mmCIF file of C-alpha atoms in Angstrom:
data_model
loop_
_atom_site.group_PDB
_atom_site.id
_atom_site.type_symbol
_atom_site.label_atom_id
_atom_site.label_comp_id
_atom_site.label_asym_id
_atom_site.label_seq_id
_atom_site.Cartn_x
_atom_site.Cartn_y
_atom_site.Cartn_z
ATOM 1 C CA MET A 1 0.000 0.000 0.000
ATOM 2 C CA ALA A 2 1.370 3.393 -1.014
ATOM 3 C CA PHE A 3 0.932 6.099 1.597
ATOM 4 C CA PRO A 4 0.295 9.806 0.966
ATOM 5 C CA GLN A 5 3.197 12.219 0.983
ATOM 6 C CA LEU A 6 3.090 14.624 3.918
ATOM 7 C CA MET A 7 2.992 18.396 3.582
ATOM 8 C CA GLY A 8 4.264 20.226 6.659
ATOM 9 C CA VAL A 9 2.760 23.579 7.573
ATOM 10 C CA ILE A 10 4.740 26.722 8.391
ATOM 11 C CA ASN A 11 2.567 29.667 9.415
ATOM 12 C CA VAL A 12 4.442 32.961 9.667
ATOM 13 C CA THR A 13 1.316 34.652 10.977
ATOM 14 C CA PRO A 14 0.278 36.035 14.359
ATOM 15 C CA ASP A 15 -3.312 34.775 14.061
ATOM 16 C CA SER A 16 -3.491 31.370 12.386
ATOM 17 C CA PHE A 17 -6.152 29.227 14.061
ATOM 18 C CA SER A 18 -3.868 26.303 14.841
ATOM 19 C CA ASP A 19 -0.378 27.543 15.661
ATOM 20 C CA GLY A 20 -0.366 31.287 15.099
ATOM 21 C CA GLY A 21 2.494 33.183 16.628
ATOM 22 C CA GLN A 22 4.658 30.135 17.340
ATOM 23 C CA HIS A 23 7.052 30.443 14.420
ATOM 24 C CA GLN A 24 7.555 34.124 13.607
ATOM 25 C CA ASP A 25 11.224 34.569 14.541
ATOM 26 C CA ALA A 26 13.356 33.761 11.466
ATOM 27 C CA GLU A 27 15.675 31.375 13.304
ATOM 28 C CA GLU A 28 12.723 29.608 14.924
ATOM 29 C CA VAL A 29 11.055 29.276 11.525
ATOM 30 C CA LEU A 30 14.112 27.587 10.027
ATOM 31 C CA ASP A 31 14.460 25.311 13.047
ATOM 32 C CA HIS A 32 10.828 24.292 12.674
ATOM 33 C CA VAL A 33 11.264 23.651 8.945
ATOM 34 C CA ASN A 34 14.177 21.338 9.708
ATOM 35 C CA GLU A 35 12.134 19.588 12.402
ATOM 36 C CA LEU A 36 9.289 18.954 9.950
ATOM 37 C CA ILE A 37 11.710 17.559 7.369
ATOM 38 C CA LEU A 38 13.325 15.241 9.914
ATOM 39 C CA ASP A 39 9.847 14.145 11.004
ATOM 40 C CA GLY A 40 9.009 13.058 7.450
ATOM 41 C CA ALA A 41 7.613 15.994 5.479
ATOM 42 C CA SER A 42 8.336 15.874 1.748
ATOM 43 C CA ILE A 43 6.716 19.267 1.056
ATOM 44 C CA ILE A 44 6.819 22.414 3.192
ATOM 45 C CA ASP A 45 3.884 24.799 2.773
ATOM 46 C CA ILE A 46 4.536 28.392 3.837
ATOM 47 C CA GLY A 47 1.672 30.718 4.672
ATOM 48 C CA ALA A 48 1.745 34.316 5.865
ATOM 49 C CA GLU A 49 -1.973 35.086 5.961
ATOM 50 C CA SER A 50 -4.545 33.381 8.137
ATOM 51 C CA THR A 51 -7.675 32.097 6.388
ATOM 52 C CA ARG A 52 -9.503 31.293 9.618
ATOM 53 C CA PRO A 53 -13.116 32.535 9.925
ATOM 54 C CA GLY A 54 -13.208 36.264 10.571
ATOM 55 C CA ALA A 55 -9.553 36.868 9.691
ATOM 56 C CA THR A 56 -8.699 40.295 8.314
ATOM 57 C CA PRO A 57 -7.386 40.036 4.733
ATOM 58 C CA LEU A 58 -3.792 41.170 4.274
ATOM 59 C CA SER A 59 -2.534 43.434 1.542
ATOM 60 C CA TYR A 60 0.106 41.858 -0.645
ATOM 61 C CA GLU A 61 2.641 44.314 0.813
ATOM 62 C CA ALA A 62 1.881 43.189 4.376
ATOM 63 C CA GLU A 63 2.047 39.538 3.363
ATOM 64 C CA TRP A 64 5.404 40.020 1.653
ATOM 65 C CA ALA A 65 6.783 41.789 4.720
ATOM 66 C CA ARG A 66 6.187 38.538 6.620
ATOM 67 C CA LEU A 67 7.514 36.266 3.874
ATOM 68 C CA GLU A 68 10.613 38.101 2.702
ATOM 69 C CA PRO A 69 12.774 37.582 5.827
ATOM 70 C CA VAL A 70 12.448 33.778 5.661
ATOM 71 C CA LEU A 71 11.438 32.659 2.169
ATOM 72 C CA ALA A 72 14.843 32.395 0.481
ATOM 73 C CA ASP A 73 16.382 30.573 3.449
ATOM 74 C CA ILE A 74 13.480 28.117 3.627
ATOM 75 C CA ILE A 75 13.799 27.358 -0.089
ATOM 76 C CA GLN A 76 17.546 26.772 0.229
ATOM 77 C CA GLN A 77 17.166 24.613 3.332
ATOM 78 C CA CYS A 78 14.450 22.484 1.742
ATOM 79 C CA HIS A 79 16.125 22.035 -1.631
ATOM 80 C CA GLU A 80 19.367 20.943 0.049
ATOM 81 C CA GLN A 81 17.355 18.061 1.522
ATOM 82 C CA ASP A 82 15.353 17.274 -1.634
ATOM 83 C CA VAL A 83 12.151 18.691 -0.139
ATOM 84 C CA ARG A 84 9.727 20.760 -2.189
ATOM 85 C CA VAL A 85 8.464 24.187 -1.158
ATOM 86 C CA SER A 86 4.903 25.407 -1.555
ATOM 87 C CA LEU A 87 3.656 28.961 -1.040
ATOM 88 C CA ASP A 88 0.115 29.345 0.267
ATOM 89 C CA SER A 89 -1.001 32.702 -1.138
ATOM 90 C CA TYR A 90 -3.651 34.219 -3.374
ATOM 91 C CA HIS A 91 -1.652 37.398 -4.067
ATOM 92 C CA PRO A 92 -0.122 37.170 -7.570
ATOM 93 C CA GLU A 93 2.397 39.905 -6.777
ATOM 94 C CA ASN A 94 3.950 37.723 -4.086
ATOM 95 C CA MET A 95 3.536 34.434 -5.902
ATOM 96 C CA LYS A 96 5.503 35.831 -8.846
ATOM 97 C CA LYS A 97 8.389 36.751 -6.527
ATOM 98 C CA ALA A 98 8.213 33.358 -4.839
ATOM 99 C CA VAL A 99 8.283 31.446 -8.127
ATOM 100 C CA GLU A 100 11.275 33.500 -9.227
ATOM 101 C CA ALA A 101 12.919 32.660 -5.879
ATOM 102 C CA GLY A 102 12.455 28.937 -6.502
ATOM 103 C CA VAL A 103 9.241 27.659 -4.898
ATOM 104 C CA ASP A 104 8.022 24.411 -6.441
ATOM 105 C CA TRP A 105 4.282 24.586 -5.799
ATOM 106 C CA VAL A 106 1.758 27.390 -6.184
ATOM 107 C CA ASN A 107 -0.923 26.832 -3.512
ATOM 108 C CA ASP A 108 -3.800 29.218 -4.203
ATOM 109 C CA VAL A 109 -6.733 28.908 -1.805
ATOM 110 C CA SER A 110 -8.804 31.198 -4.035
ATOM 111 C CA GLY A 111 -8.712 28.647 -6.859
ATOM 112 C CA LEU A 112 -6.729 30.700 -9.420
ATOM 113 C CA ARG A 113 -9.503 33.277 -9.651
ATOM 114 C CA HIS A 114 -7.039 36.063 -10.409
ATOM 115 C CA PRO A 115 -5.962 36.065 -14.086
ATOM 116 C CA ALA A 116 -2.431 37.104 -13.102
ATOM 117 C CA MET A 117 -2.125 34.012 -10.905
ATOM 118 C CA ARG A 118 -3.085 31.815 -13.840
ATOM 119 C CA ASP A 119 -0.436 33.505 -15.974
ATOM 120 C CA ILE A 120 2.221 32.820 -13.335
ATOM 121 C CA VAL A 121 1.403 29.111 -13.362
ATOM 122 C CA VAL A 122 1.223 28.889 -17.162
ATOM 123 C CA GLN A 123 4.583 30.621 -17.562
ATOM 124 C CA SER A 124 6.328 28.488 -14.927
ATOM 125 C CA GLU A 125 6.998 24.793 -14.413
ATOM 126 C CA CYS A 126 5.480 24.822 -10.927
ATOM 127 C CA HIS A 127 2.844 22.393 -9.827
ATOM 128 C CA VAL A 128 -0.361 24.105 -8.765
ATOM 129 C CA VAL A 129 -2.706 23.357 -5.884
ATOM 130 C CA VAL A 130 -6.205 24.623 -6.641
ATOM 131 C CA MET A 131 -8.660 24.651 -3.767
ATOM 132 C CA HIS A 132 -12.430 24.926 -3.828
ATOM 133 C CA ALA A 133 -13.756 27.709 -1.596
ATOM 134 C CA LEU A 134 -16.775 29.988 -1.496
ATOM 135 C CA ASP A 135 -14.832 32.825 0.126
ATOM 136 C CA VAL A 136 -11.308 33.492 1.370
ATOM 137 C CA PRO A 137 -10.996 34.168 4.274
ATOM 138 C CA VAL A 138 -13.856 31.931 5.356
ATOM 139 C CA VAL A 139 -17.140 33.703 6.105
ATOM 140 C CA LYS A 140 -18.492 31.990 9.192
ATOM 141 C CA GLY A 141 -21.794 30.262 8.512
ATOM 142 C CA GLN A 142 -21.587 30.618 4.726
ATOM 143 C CA VAL A 143 -21.715 27.084 3.336
ATOM 144 C CA LEU A 144 -23.181 25.225 0.402
ATOM 145 C CA PRO A 145 -26.936 24.626 0.838
ATOM 146 C CA PRO A 146 -27.697 21.349 2.651
ATOM 147 C CA GLU A 147 -29.752 20.095 -0.294
ATOM 148 C CA VAL A 148 -26.676 20.157 -2.560
ATOM 149 C CA ASP A 149 -25.393 16.707 -3.509
ATOM 150 C CA ILE A 150 -21.882 17.399 -2.246
ATOM 151 C CA ILE A 151 -20.347 14.371 -3.975
ATOM 152 C CA ALA A 152 -21.776 15.271 -7.396
ATOM 153 C CA PHE A 153 -20.866 18.926 -6.815
ATOM 154 C CA MET A 154 -17.228 18.112 -6.087
ATOM 155 C CA ARG A 155 -17.040 15.623 -8.967
ATOM 156 C CA ASP A 156 -18.185 18.355 -11.370
ATOM 157 C CA TRP A 157 -15.793 20.882 -9.848
ATOM 158 C CA CYS A 158 -12.801 18.550 -10.207
ATOM 159 C CA ARG A 159 -13.636 17.717 -13.816
ATOM 160 C CA ASN A 160 -14.344 21.324 -14.821
ATOM 161 C CA THR A 161 -11.302 22.726 -13.031
ATOM 162 C CA THR A 162 -8.958 20.197 -14.626
ATOM 163 C CA GLN A 163 -10.404 20.882 -18.077
ATOM 164 C CA GLU A 164 -10.085 24.656 -17.628
ATOM 165 C CA LEU A 165 -6.463 24.368 -16.547
ATOM 166 C CA ASN A 166 -5.696 22.006 -19.423
ATOM 167 C CA GLN A 167 -7.136 24.559 -21.841
ATOM 168 C CA MET A 168 -4.779 27.176 -20.379
ATOM 169 C CA GLY A 169 -1.847 24.901 -21.155
ATOM 170 C CA ILE A 170 -1.386 23.416 -17.678
ATOM 171 C CA ALA A 171 -0.944 19.650 -17.954
ATOM 172 C CA THR A 172 -2.896 17.371 -15.635
ATOM 173 C CA GLU A 173 0.423 16.104 -14.252
ATOM 174 C CA ARG A 174 1.000 19.558 -12.737
ATOM 175 C CA ILE A 175 -2.454 19.852 -11.162
ATOM 176 C CA ILE A 176 -3.283 19.013 -7.543
ATOM 177 C CA LEU A 177 -6.875 19.554 -6.430
ATOM 178 C CA ASP A 178 -7.978 20.382 -2.895
ATOM 179 C CA PRO A 179 -11.687 19.997 -2.020
ATOM 180 C CA GLY A 180 -11.357 22.742 0.580
ATOM 181 C CA VAL A 181 -12.395 21.035 3.806
ATOM 182 C CA GLY A 182 -14.041 23.698 5.963
ATOM 183 C CA PHE A 183 -14.095 26.291 3.186
ATOM 184 C CA GLY A 184 -17.774 26.887 2.443
ATOM 185 C CA LYS A 185 -18.850 23.450 3.602
ATOM 186 C CA SER A 186 -20.620 22.328 6.742
ATOM 187 C CA PRO A 187 -18.867 19.783 8.966
ATOM 188 C CA ARG A 188 -21.158 17.058 7.634
ATOM 189 C CA GLN A 189 -20.492 18.047 4.011
ATOM 190 C CA SER A 190 -16.740 17.995 4.637
ATOM 191 C CA TRP A 191 -16.975 14.601 6.335
ATOM 192 C CA ALA A 192 -19.051 13.199 3.472
ATOM 193 C CA LEU A 193 -16.365 14.255 0.987
ATOM 194 C CA LEU A 194 -13.641 12.588 3.030
ATOM 195 C CA GLN A 195 -15.569 9.331 3.233
ATOM 196 C CA HIS A 196 -16.105 9.042 -0.523
ATOM 197 C CA ILE A 197 -12.904 10.219 -2.249
ATOM 198 C CA GLU A 198 -13.137 7.780 -5.165
ATOM 199 C CA GLU A 199 -16.651 8.940 -6.000
ATOM 200 C CA TRP A 200 -15.610 12.524 -6.787
ATOM 201 C CA ARG A 201 -11.910 12.607 -7.614
ATOM 202 C CA GLY A 202 -10.946 12.894 -11.250
ATOM 203 C CA GLU A 203 -7.657 12.429 -13.087
ATOM 204 C CA ALA A 204 -5.625 14.993 -11.142
ATOM 205 C CA ARG A 205 -3.815 14.293 -7.896
ATOM 206 C CA ILE A 206 -5.608 15.085 -4.643
ATOM 207 C CA ILE A 207 -4.424 16.869 -1.515
ATOM 208 C CA ILE A 208 -6.488 17.026 1.664
ATOM 209 C CA GLY A 209 -6.057 19.694 4.346
ATOM 210 C CA HIS A 210 -8.165 18.289 7.169
ATOM 211 C CA SER A 211 -5.769 18.760 10.065
ATOM 212 C CA ARG A 212 -7.458 20.268 13.152
ATOM 213 C CA LYS A 213 -10.347 21.498 11.005
ATOM 214 C CA SER A 214 -13.781 22.391 12.343
ATOM 215 C CA PHE A 215 -15.497 19.274 10.949
ATOM 216 C CA LEU A 216 -13.723 17.365 13.724
ATOM 217 C CA THR A 217 -16.149 19.031 16.154
ATOM 218 C CA LEU A 218 -18.515 16.291 15.011
ATOM 219 C CA PHE A 219 -16.364 14.080 17.256
ATOM 220 C CA THR A 220 -14.718 16.409 19.821
ATOM 221 C CA GLN A 221 -14.828 20.013 21.037
ATOM 222 C CA GLN A 222 -11.114 20.074 21.886
ATOM 223 C CA ILE A 223 -8.860 22.333 19.809
ATOM 224 C CA THR A 224 -5.479 20.570 19.619
ATOM 225 C CA SER A 225 -4.361 17.206 21.000
ATOM 226 C CA PRO A 226 -7.592 15.196 20.630
ATOM 227 C CA ARG A 227 -8.022 16.800 17.214
ATOM 228 C CA ASP A 228 -4.554 15.570 16.246
ATOM 229 C CA GLU A 229 -5.545 12.035 17.220
ATOM 230 C CA LEU A 230 -8.761 12.289 15.225
ATOM 231 C CA THR A 231 -6.867 13.845 12.325
ATOM 232 C CA ARG A 232 -4.630 10.772 12.194
ATOM 233 C CA CYS A 233 -7.655 8.473 12.239
ATOM 234 C CA VAL A 234 -9.116 10.329 9.260
ATOM 235 C CA SER A 235 -5.698 10.292 7.568
ATOM 236 C CA ALA A 236 -5.561 6.501 7.769
ATOM 237 C CA SER A 237 -8.893 6.338 5.956
ATOM 238 C CA LEU A 238 -7.705 8.842 3.341
ATOM 239 C CA ALA A 239 -4.545 6.805 2.768
ATOM 240 C CA ALA A 240 -6.648 3.699 2.176
ATOM 241 C CA GLN A 241 -8.637 5.679 -0.405
ATOM 242 C CA GLY A 242 -5.511 6.598 -2.361
ATOM 243 C CA VAL A 243 -5.169 10.288 -1.528
ATOM 244 C CA ASP A 244 -1.838 11.607 -2.843
ATOM 245 C CA TYR A 245 -0.942 14.268 -0.266
ATOM 246 C CA LEU A 246 -1.969 15.215 3.260
ATOM 247 C CA ARG A 247 -1.436 18.737 4.592
ATOM 248 C CA VAL A 248 -1.089 18.208 8.333
ATOM 249 C CA HIS A 249 0.412 19.823 11.424
ATOM 250 C CA ASP A 250 1.461 16.620 13.206
ATOM 251 C CA ILE A 251 4.029 15.267 10.748
ATOM 252 C CA ALA A 252 5.819 13.060 13.280
ATOM 253 C CA GLY A 253 2.619 11.386 14.439
ATOM 254 C CA HIS A 254 1.543 10.701 10.872
ATOM 255 C CA TYR A 255 4.921 9.298 9.889
ATOM 256 C CA ARG A 256 4.890 6.912 12.855
ATOM 257 C CA MET A 257 1.341 5.853 12.033
ATOM 258 C CA PHE A 258 2.184 5.083 8.401
ATOM 259 C CA GLU A 259 5.306 3.169 9.456
ATOM 260 C CA ALA A 260 3.168 1.064 11.789
ATOM 261 C CA LEU A 261 0.565 0.444 9.086
ATOM 262 C CA GLN A 262 3.320 -0.558 6.682
#
């Protein structure tokens, strides 16, 4: 059984819902990157803007002020260890700089809505993560109507998104789709998607960012440790369903779990 590759999360933000404020000092950021790599991460995803419900959107200038002190060093540190770097941003101004600096993945939570972001991907060799979302940042309470067939909806979105990107000149091999757990979906809708991956995924690779997300309140009200345990339980199911990548906070716990399952 092949297991998903693990994407480690680096938040250089003061207000991320899961670990905001922990890794803002440049030296601490680099230490944490190295820790994630040693724990088993094969991709490092850097974010400088929180997308939690109610978060205040950042200007691209403010986002770059957070990224610039650490981005080049993270890229160098990762590439020296054969680890890919992803930038989580919907600002094309900053993504262009990041691609020029050497990031490997464009991770756009807005789904490449900005034409300039599409151009950046087309003109580069980067892989692109496209996420489904109704709004970024999340608007609390704004979700798809309960009568929507969430499986059919996501199947159509995956097919249409892949076709649109292909028509732009982006090969399927470069596309990674993210269903956007918690982004415009109720906890039950998110859980339904995670239980039925094969029913909606298309030809592109799939990444799931379910770590510590609000749908886990279906099972616990705790914010961190119990959510990490539940996250790993869900991850085991996702691995069995052939998901390609998991974006998680607890890299070490996941790596140990997959070793045990192996």
